[in-house]
Amino acid sequence: RKEVEQDPGPFNVPEGATVAFNCTYSNSASQSFFWYRQDCRKEPKLLMSVYSSGNEDGRFTAQLNRASQYISLLIRDSKLSDSATYLCVVNIPDFSGGYNKLIFGAGTRLAVHP
Amino acid sequence: EADIYQTPRYLVIGTGKKITLECSQTMGHDKMYWYQQDPGMELHLIHYSYGVNSTEKGDLSSESTVSRIRTEHFPLTLESARPSHTSQYLCASSGLDREPAYEQYFGPGTRLTVT
């Protein structure tokens, strides 16, 4: 089983639509969660961190459910420019080395059309 | 905007050549990483470094090696390139491990093709 699982999509939605992505993670010791955005043939860029209480940044809302080990990203009023791959990212504590590594999901592709 | 740079951006090279991919950051971050990503696939960590003179192998086995002699510089070397090394190589860095921030910032990547 993968440590971070996402629906690969693609999600094809019209402009203005609301779309939600889900992600599950397997390591219950994970403490930090992120959504990254990756455009085709570009590097990933941090979209937002995900906090326990849920957080919102403009049209984007992230939620965390620790009991179910589940993270979501909601995009409202989709724009053409939102078309990208959205990566769910979870930290995995490495207590032996004192290092926290990030595990990247394979990503969910979003295509917003006119 | 993160200040992390990679050169070259694109490299086409023949089998058996030695190559070094450069990565540098000006943020003073102590942690740096190398990922490998094939088109449409997830990122795989191949090397990381906690700081100067510290390097570790990542989750994906790689024939490449890295060094960290200066905080800002984390080059990756392939002694003898093979077609199986064709991929995109992404360098990233992060600052202090403080809750909840472990954000990593990525360079633009090097797209390597070995013929």
PDB file of C-alpha atoms in Angstrom:
ATOM      1  CA  ARG A   1       0.000   0.000   0.000  1.00  0.00           C
ATOM      2  CA  LYS A   2       1.320   3.463  -0.890  1.00  0.00           C
ATOM      3  CA  GLU A   3       2.008   5.860   1.963  1.00  0.00           C
ATOM      4  CA  VAL A   4       0.011   8.612   0.262  1.00  0.00           C
ATOM      5  CA  GLU A   5      -2.833   7.759  -2.096  1.00  0.00           C
ATOM      6  CA  GLN A   6      -4.703  10.074  -4.413  1.00  0.00           C
ATOM      7  CA  ASP A   7      -7.264   9.636  -7.157  1.00  0.00           C
ATOM      8  CA  PRO A   8      -5.204  10.271 -10.308  1.00  0.00           C
ATOM      9  CA  GLY A   9      -8.111  11.812 -12.188  1.00  0.00           C
ATOM     10  CA  PRO A  10      -8.228  13.570 -14.541  1.00  0.00           C
ATOM     11  CA  PHE A  11     -11.005  15.766 -13.268  1.00  0.00           C
ATOM     12  CA  ASN A  12     -12.460  17.663 -16.212  1.00  0.00           C
ATOM     13  CA  VAL A  13     -14.622  20.553 -15.003  1.00  0.00           C
ATOM     14  CA  PRO A  14     -16.074  23.725 -16.537  1.00  0.00           C
ATOM     15  CA  GLU A  15     -14.993  27.155 -15.400  1.00  0.00           C
ATOM     16  CA  GLY A  16     -16.803  28.202 -12.268  1.00  0.00           C
ATOM     17  CA  ALA A  17     -17.271  24.670 -10.980  1.00  0.00           C
ATOM     18  CA  THR A  18     -16.396  23.502  -7.509  1.00  0.00           C
ATOM     19  CA  VAL A  19     -14.088  20.495  -7.370  1.00  0.00           C
ATOM     20  CA  ALA A  20     -12.784  18.441  -4.456  1.00  0.00           C
ATOM     21  CA  PHE A  21      -9.728  16.232  -4.228  1.00  0.00           C
ATOM     22  CA  ASN A  22      -9.145  13.605  -1.587  1.00  0.00           C
ATOM     23  CA  CYS A  23      -6.029  12.009  -0.239  1.00  0.00           C
ATOM     24  CA  THR A  24      -5.361   9.300   2.342  1.00  0.00           C
ATOM     25  CA  TYR A  25      -2.133   8.613   4.196  1.00  0.00           C
ATOM     26  CA  SER A  26      -1.002   5.506   6.025  1.00  0.00           C
ATOM     27  CA  ASN A  27       1.388   6.737   8.737  1.00  0.00           C
ATOM     28  CA  SER A  28      -0.543   7.798  11.824  1.00  0.00           C
ATOM     29  CA  ALA A  29       2.553   9.586  13.174  1.00  0.00           C
ATOM     30  CA  SER A  30       2.436  12.153  10.361  1.00  0.00           C
ATOM     31  CA  GLN A  31       2.149  15.672  11.660  1.00  0.00           C
ATOM     32  CA  SER A  32       2.368  18.010   8.702  1.00  0.00           C
ATOM     33  CA  PHE A  33       0.354  18.043   5.533  1.00  0.00           C
ATOM     34  CA  PHE A  34       0.519  20.097   2.383  1.00  0.00           C
ATOM     35  CA  TRP A  35      -0.981  20.547  -1.021  1.00  0.00           C
ATOM     36  CA  TYR A  36       1.458  21.322  -3.810  1.00  0.00           C
ATOM     37  CA  ARG A  37       0.595  22.290  -7.354  1.00  0.00           C
ATOM     38  CA  GLN A  38       2.624  21.077 -10.310  1.00  0.00           C
ATOM     39  CA  ASP A  39       2.160  22.406 -13.812  1.00  0.00           C
ATOM     40  CA  CYS A  40       3.112  20.236 -16.762  1.00  0.00           C
ATOM     41  CA  ARG A  41       6.915  19.800 -16.965  1.00  0.00           C
ATOM     42  CA  LYS A  42       7.457  22.278 -14.113  1.00  0.00           C
ATOM     43  CA  GLU A  43       8.549  21.968 -10.513  1.00  0.00           C
ATOM     44  CA  PRO A  44       6.047  21.489  -7.668  1.00  0.00           C
ATOM     45  CA  LYS A  45       5.077  24.663  -5.855  1.00  0.00           C
ATOM     46  CA  LEU A  46       3.578  24.882  -2.405  1.00  0.00           C
ATOM     47  CA  LEU A  47      -0.119  25.722  -2.615  1.00  0.00           C
ATOM     48  CA  MET A  48      -1.010  25.570   1.048  1.00  0.00           C
ATOM     49  CA  SER A  49      -0.286  23.853   4.316  1.00  0.00           C
ATOM     50  CA  VAL A  50      -3.123  21.912   5.916  1.00  0.00           C
ATOM     51  CA  TYR A  51      -3.877  22.651   9.554  1.00  0.00           C
ATOM     52  CA  SER A  52      -5.854  20.545  12.001  1.00  0.00           C
ATOM     53  CA  SER A  53      -8.674  23.047  12.165  1.00  0.00           C
ATOM     54  CA  GLY A  54      -8.905  23.340   8.414  1.00  0.00           C
ATOM     55  CA  ASN A  55      -7.837  26.424   6.549  1.00  0.00           C
ATOM     56  CA  GLU A  56      -8.878  28.564   3.652  1.00  0.00           C
ATOM     57  CA  ASP A  57      -6.909  30.668   1.200  1.00  0.00           C
ATOM     58  CA  GLY A  58      -9.172  32.505  -1.203  1.00  0.00           C
ATOM     59  CA  ARG A  59     -10.934  29.939  -3.367  1.00  0.00           C
ATOM     60  CA  PHE A  60      -9.008  27.046  -1.825  1.00  0.00           C
ATOM     61  CA  THR A  61     -10.027  25.196   1.319  1.00  0.00           C
ATOM     62  CA  ALA A  62      -8.044  22.378   2.908  1.00  0.00           C
ATOM     63  CA  GLN A  63      -9.367  19.971   5.512  1.00  0.00           C
ATOM     64  CA  LEU A  64      -7.659  17.349   7.657  1.00  0.00           C
ATOM     65  CA  ASN A  65      -9.282  14.380   9.357  1.00  0.00           C
ATOM     66  CA  ARG A  66      -6.651  12.728  11.548  1.00  0.00           C
ATOM     67  CA  ALA A  67      -8.952   9.944  12.741  1.00  0.00           C
ATOM     68  CA  SER A  68      -9.562   8.806   9.171  1.00  0.00           C
ATOM     69  CA  GLN A  69      -6.100   9.858   7.963  1.00  0.00           C
ATOM     70  CA  TYR A  70      -7.687  11.813   5.203  1.00  0.00           C
ATOM     71  CA  ILE A  71      -6.941  15.203   3.630  1.00  0.00           C
ATOM     72  CA  SER A  72      -9.038  17.151   1.177  1.00  0.00           C
ATOM     73  CA  LEU A  73      -8.679  20.172  -1.065  1.00  0.00           C
ATOM     74  CA  LEU A  74     -11.703  22.104  -2.293  1.00  0.00           C
ATOM     75  CA  ILE A  75     -11.418  24.568  -5.151  1.00  0.00           C
ATOM     76  CA  ARG A  76     -14.355  26.901  -5.661  1.00  0.00           C
ATOM     77  CA  ASP A  77     -15.110  28.930  -8.787  1.00  0.00           C
ATOM     78  CA  SER A  78     -12.527  27.078 -10.878  1.00  0.00           C
ATOM     79  CA  LYS A  79     -10.417  29.116 -13.285  1.00  0.00           C
ATOM     80  CA  LEU A  80      -8.682  27.970 -16.453  1.00  0.00           C
ATOM     81  CA  SER A  81      -5.418  28.747 -14.687  1.00  0.00           C
ATOM     82  CA  ASP A  82      -6.219  26.152 -12.010  1.00  0.00           C
ATOM     83  CA  SER A  83      -5.491  23.397 -14.544  1.00  0.00           C
ATOM     84  CA  ALA A  84      -2.555  21.480 -13.079  1.00  0.00           C
ATOM     85  CA  THR A  85      -1.687  18.397 -11.059  1.00  0.00           C
ATOM     86  CA  TYR A  86      -2.332  18.700  -7.326  1.00  0.00           C
ATOM     87  CA  LEU A  87       0.020  16.761  -5.075  1.00  0.00           C
ATOM     88  CA  CYS A  88      -0.926  15.661  -1.587  1.00  0.00           C
ATOM     89  CA  VAL A  89       2.179  15.724   0.636  1.00  0.00           C
ATOM     90  CA  VAL A  90       2.634  14.230   4.094  1.00  0.00           C
ATOM     91  CA  ASN A  91       5.600  14.252   6.446  1.00  0.00           C
ATOM     92  CA  ILE A  92       6.939  10.967   7.785  1.00  0.00           C
ATOM     93  CA  PRO A  93       8.891  11.347  11.035  1.00  0.00           C
ATOM     94  CA  ASP A  94      12.170   9.471  11.123  1.00  0.00           C
ATOM     95  CA  PHE A  95      12.861   9.317  14.838  1.00  0.00           C
ATOM     96  CA  SER A  96      16.124   7.443  14.432  1.00  0.00           C
ATOM     97  CA  GLY A  97      17.640  10.108  12.260  1.00  0.00           C
ATOM     98  CA  GLY A  98      15.734  13.083  13.576  1.00  0.00           C
ATOM     99  CA  TYR A  99      14.711  13.841  10.051  1.00  0.00           C
ATOM    100  CA  ASN A 100      11.246  14.511   8.764  1.00  0.00           C
ATOM    101  CA  LYS A 101      10.860  13.512   5.160  1.00  0.00           C
ATOM    102  CA  LEU A 102       8.020  14.421   2.878  1.00  0.00           C
ATOM    103  CA  ILE A 103       6.148  11.801   0.909  1.00  0.00           C
ATOM    104  CA  PHE A 104       4.516  13.045  -2.264  1.00  0.00           C
ATOM    105  CA  GLY A 105       1.378  11.499  -3.665  1.00  0.00           C
ATOM    106  CA  ALA A 106       1.239  10.753  -7.365  1.00  0.00           C
ATOM    107  CA  GLY A 107      -1.090  13.709  -7.857  1.00  0.00           C
ATOM    108  CA  THR A 108      -4.577  14.405  -9.142  1.00  0.00           C
ATOM    109  CA  ARG A 109      -4.865  16.038 -12.547  1.00  0.00           C
ATOM    110  CA  LEU A 110      -7.334  18.868 -12.953  1.00  0.00           C
ATOM    111  CA  ALA A 111      -8.386  20.224 -16.336  1.00  0.00           C
ATOM    112  CA  VAL A 112     -10.660  23.271 -16.300  1.00  0.00           C
ATOM    113  CA  HIS A 113     -12.333  24.014 -19.629  1.00  0.00           C
ATOM    114  CA  PRO A 114     -14.224  27.095 -20.888  1.00  0.00           C
TER     115      PRO A 114
ATOM    116  CA  GLU B   1       9.484  33.198  -4.277  1.00  0.00           C
ATOM    117  CA  ALA B   2      12.115  30.611  -3.381  1.00  0.00           C
ATOM    118  CA  ASP B   3      15.687  31.176  -4.486  1.00  0.00           C
ATOM    119  CA  ILE B   4      16.869  27.776  -5.607  1.00  0.00           C
ATOM    120  CA  TYR B   5      18.622  27.217  -8.891  1.00  0.00           C
ATOM    121  CA  GLN B   6      19.486  24.247 -11.024  1.00  0.00           C
ATOM    122  CA  THR B   7      21.769  23.947 -14.024  1.00  0.00           C
ATOM    123  CA  PRO B   8      21.609  22.822 -16.686  1.00  0.00           C
ATOM    124  CA  ARG B   9      17.880  22.955 -17.301  1.00  0.00           C
ATOM    125  CA  TYR B  10      18.135  20.465 -20.152  1.00  0.00           C
ATOM    126  CA  LEU B  11      20.886  17.979 -20.922  1.00  0.00           C
ATOM    127  CA  VAL B  12      21.186  15.430 -23.708  1.00  0.00           C
ATOM    128  CA  ILE B  13      24.247  13.245 -23.348  1.00  0.00           C
ATOM    129  CA  GLY B  14      25.610   9.966 -24.617  1.00  0.00           C
ATOM    130  CA  THR B  15      25.879   6.729 -22.686  1.00  0.00           C
ATOM    131  CA  GLY B  16      28.957   6.387 -20.493  1.00  0.00           C
ATOM    132  CA  LYS B  17      29.539  10.096 -19.931  1.00  0.00           C
ATOM    133  CA  LYS B  18      30.062  11.546 -16.483  1.00  0.00           C
ATOM    134  CA  ILE B  19      27.644  14.318 -15.577  1.00  0.00           C
ATOM    135  CA  THR B  20      27.101  16.661 -12.668  1.00  0.00           C
ATOM    136  CA  LEU B  21      23.803  18.381 -12.042  1.00  0.00           C
ATOM    137  CA  GLU B  22      24.168  21.588 -10.091  1.00  0.00           C
ATOM    138  CA  CYS B  23      21.830  22.861  -7.387  1.00  0.00           C
ATOM    139  CA  SER B  24      22.274  25.947  -5.274  1.00  0.00           C
ATOM    140  CA  GLN B  25      20.085  27.937  -2.918  1.00  0.00           C
ATOM    141  CA  THR B  26      20.507  31.357  -1.387  1.00  0.00           C
ATOM    142  CA  MET B  27      18.067  30.964   1.499  1.00  0.00           C
ATOM    143  CA  GLY B  28      20.570  29.545   3.985  1.00  0.00           C
ATOM    144  CA  HIS B  29      18.510  26.359   4.272  1.00  0.00           C
ATOM    145  CA  ASP B  30      20.267  23.543   6.045  1.00  0.00           C
ATOM    146  CA  LYS B  31      18.330  20.702   4.411  1.00  0.00           C
ATOM    147  CA  MET B  32      18.526  19.871   0.731  1.00  0.00           C
ATOM    148  CA  TYR B  33      17.062  17.066  -1.358  1.00  0.00           C
ATOM    149  CA  TRP B  34      17.211  15.457  -4.766  1.00  0.00           C
ATOM    150  CA  TYR B  35      14.125  13.895  -6.308  1.00  0.00           C
ATOM    151  CA  GLN B  36      13.667  11.962  -9.513  1.00  0.00           C
ATOM    152  CA  GLN B  37      10.420  12.215 -11.436  1.00  0.00           C
ATOM    153  CA  ASP B  38       9.409  10.464 -14.638  1.00  0.00           C
ATOM    154  CA  PRO B  39       6.637  12.063 -16.761  1.00  0.00           C
ATOM    155  CA  GLY B  40       3.225  11.664 -15.152  1.00  0.00           C
ATOM    156  CA  MET B  41       4.679   9.834 -12.180  1.00  0.00           C
ATOM    157  CA  GLU B  42       5.283  10.730  -8.551  1.00  0.00           C
ATOM    158  CA  LEU B  43       8.444  12.219  -7.123  1.00  0.00           C
ATOM    159  CA  HIS B  44      10.918   9.821  -5.587  1.00  0.00           C
ATOM    160  CA  LEU B  45      13.525  10.957  -3.064  1.00  0.00           C
ATOM    161  CA  ILE B  46      17.002   9.778  -4.093  1.00  0.00           C
ATOM    162  CA  HIS B  47      19.297  11.808  -1.801  1.00  0.00           C
ATOM    163  CA  TYR B  48      19.073  14.228   1.073  1.00  0.00           C
ATOM    164  CA  SER B  49      21.354  16.235   3.311  1.00  0.00           C
ATOM    165  CA  TYR B  50      20.874  17.666   6.810  1.00  0.00           C
ATOM    166  CA  GLY B  51      23.777  20.072   6.411  1.00  0.00           C
ATOM    167  CA  VAL B  52      27.414  20.393   5.418  1.00  0.00           C
ATOM    168  CA  ASN B  53      29.217  17.028   5.197  1.00  0.00           C
ATOM    169  CA  SER B  54      25.925  15.164   5.723  1.00  0.00           C
ATOM    170  CA  THR B  55      24.411  13.075   2.914  1.00  0.00           C
ATOM    171  CA  GLU B  56      21.983  10.169   2.961  1.00  0.00           C
ATOM    172  CA  LYS B  57      20.353   7.968   0.369  1.00  0.00           C
ATOM    173  CA  GLY B  58      16.641   8.334  -0.156  1.00  0.00           C
ATOM    174  CA  ASP B  59      13.876   5.851  -0.773  1.00  0.00           C
ATOM    175  CA  LEU B  60      14.621   5.161  -4.417  1.00  0.00           C
ATOM    176  CA  SER B  61      17.889   3.439  -5.146  1.00  0.00           C
ATOM    177  CA  SER B  62      20.031   5.553  -7.423  1.00  0.00           C
ATOM    178  CA  GLU B  63      23.455   5.115  -8.973  1.00  0.00           C
ATOM    179  CA  SER B  64      24.090   8.813  -8.503  1.00  0.00           C
ATOM    180  CA  THR B  65      26.158  10.351  -5.714  1.00  0.00           C
ATOM    181  CA  VAL B  66      25.945  13.725  -3.985  1.00  0.00           C
ATOM    182  CA  SER B  67      28.177  15.964  -1.916  1.00  0.00           C
ATOM    183  CA  ARG B  68      27.542  18.851   0.470  1.00  0.00           C
ATOM    184  CA  ILE B  69      30.701  20.841   1.025  1.00  0.00           C
ATOM    185  CA  ARG B  70      28.928  24.193   1.284  1.00  0.00           C
ATOM    186  CA  THR B  71      25.525  24.960   2.752  1.00  0.00           C
ATOM    187  CA  GLU B  72      24.229  26.507  -0.442  1.00  0.00           C
ATOM    188  CA  HIS B  73      25.448  23.875  -2.890  1.00  0.00           C
ATOM    189  CA  PHE B  74      24.275  20.250  -3.392  1.00  0.00           C
ATOM    190  CA  PRO B  75      25.522  18.771  -6.680  1.00  0.00           C
ATOM    191  CA  LEU B  76      24.490  15.352  -7.990  1.00  0.00           C
ATOM    192  CA  THR B  77      26.903  13.255 -10.053  1.00  0.00           C
ATOM    193  CA  LEU B  78      26.414  10.294 -12.364  1.00  0.00           C
ATOM    194  CA  GLU B  79      29.763   8.653 -13.076  1.00  0.00           C
ATOM    195  CA  SER B  80      28.543   6.807 -16.161  1.00  0.00           C
ATOM    196  CA  ALA B  81      25.209   7.859 -17.605  1.00  0.00           C
ATOM    197  CA  ARG B  82      22.859   5.214 -19.033  1.00  0.00           C
ATOM    198  CA  PRO B  83      19.533   5.511 -20.892  1.00  0.00           C
ATOM    199  CA  SER B  84      17.770   4.291 -17.711  1.00  0.00           C
ATOM    200  CA  HIS B  85      18.900   7.540 -16.050  1.00  0.00           C
ATOM    201  CA  THR B  86      16.718   9.551 -18.412  1.00  0.00           C
ATOM    202  CA  SER B  87      14.348  11.482 -16.156  1.00  0.00           C
ATOM    203  CA  GLN B  88      13.695  14.840 -14.538  1.00  0.00           C
ATOM    204  CA  TYR B  89      15.835  15.617 -11.494  1.00  0.00           C
ATOM    205  CA  LEU B  90      14.430  18.119  -9.011  1.00  0.00           C
ATOM    206  CA  CYS B  91      16.394  19.737  -6.218  1.00  0.00           C
ATOM    207  CA  ALA B  92      14.663  21.131  -3.138  1.00  0.00           C
ATOM    208  CA  SER B  93      15.564  22.759   0.144  1.00  0.00           C
ATOM    209  CA  SER B  94      13.918  23.440   3.464  1.00  0.00           C
ATOM    210  CA  GLY B  95      14.726  25.416   6.557  1.00  0.00           C
ATOM    211  CA  LEU B  96      14.375  24.585  10.200  1.00  0.00           C
ATOM    212  CA  ASP B  97      12.115  21.714  11.262  1.00  0.00           C
ATOM    213  CA  ARG B  98       9.551  23.628  13.242  1.00  0.00           C
ATOM    214  CA  GLU B  99       5.951  22.612  13.600  1.00  0.00           C
ATOM    215  CA  PRO B 100       4.003  22.832  11.361  1.00  0.00           C
ATOM    216  CA  ALA B 101       6.394  23.946   8.692  1.00  0.00           C
ATOM    217  CA  TYR B 102       8.489  21.462   6.800  1.00  0.00           C
ATOM    218  CA  GLU B 103       7.810  23.078   3.476  1.00  0.00           C
ATOM    219  CA  GLN B 104      10.235  22.259   0.730  1.00  0.00           C
ATOM    220  CA  TYR B 105      11.006  24.669  -2.073  1.00  0.00           C
ATOM    221  CA  PHE B 106      11.919  23.295  -5.446  1.00  0.00           C
ATOM    222  CA  GLY B 107      14.289  24.357  -8.169  1.00  0.00           C
ATOM    223  CA  PRO B 108      13.121  24.339 -11.800  1.00  0.00           C
ATOM    224  CA  GLY B 109      14.588  20.889 -12.434  1.00  0.00           C
ATOM    225  CA  THR B 110      17.022  19.361 -14.891  1.00  0.00           C
ATOM    226  CA  ARG B 111      15.555  17.279 -17.678  1.00  0.00           C
ATOM    227  CA  LEU B 112      18.163  14.635 -18.513  1.00  0.00           C
ATOM    228  CA  THR B 113      18.126  12.501 -21.636  1.00  0.00           C
ATOM    229  CA  VAL B 114      20.773   9.833 -22.088  1.00  0.00           C
ATOM    230  CA  THR B 115      21.060   8.489 -25.619  1.00  0.00           C
TER     231      THR B 115
END
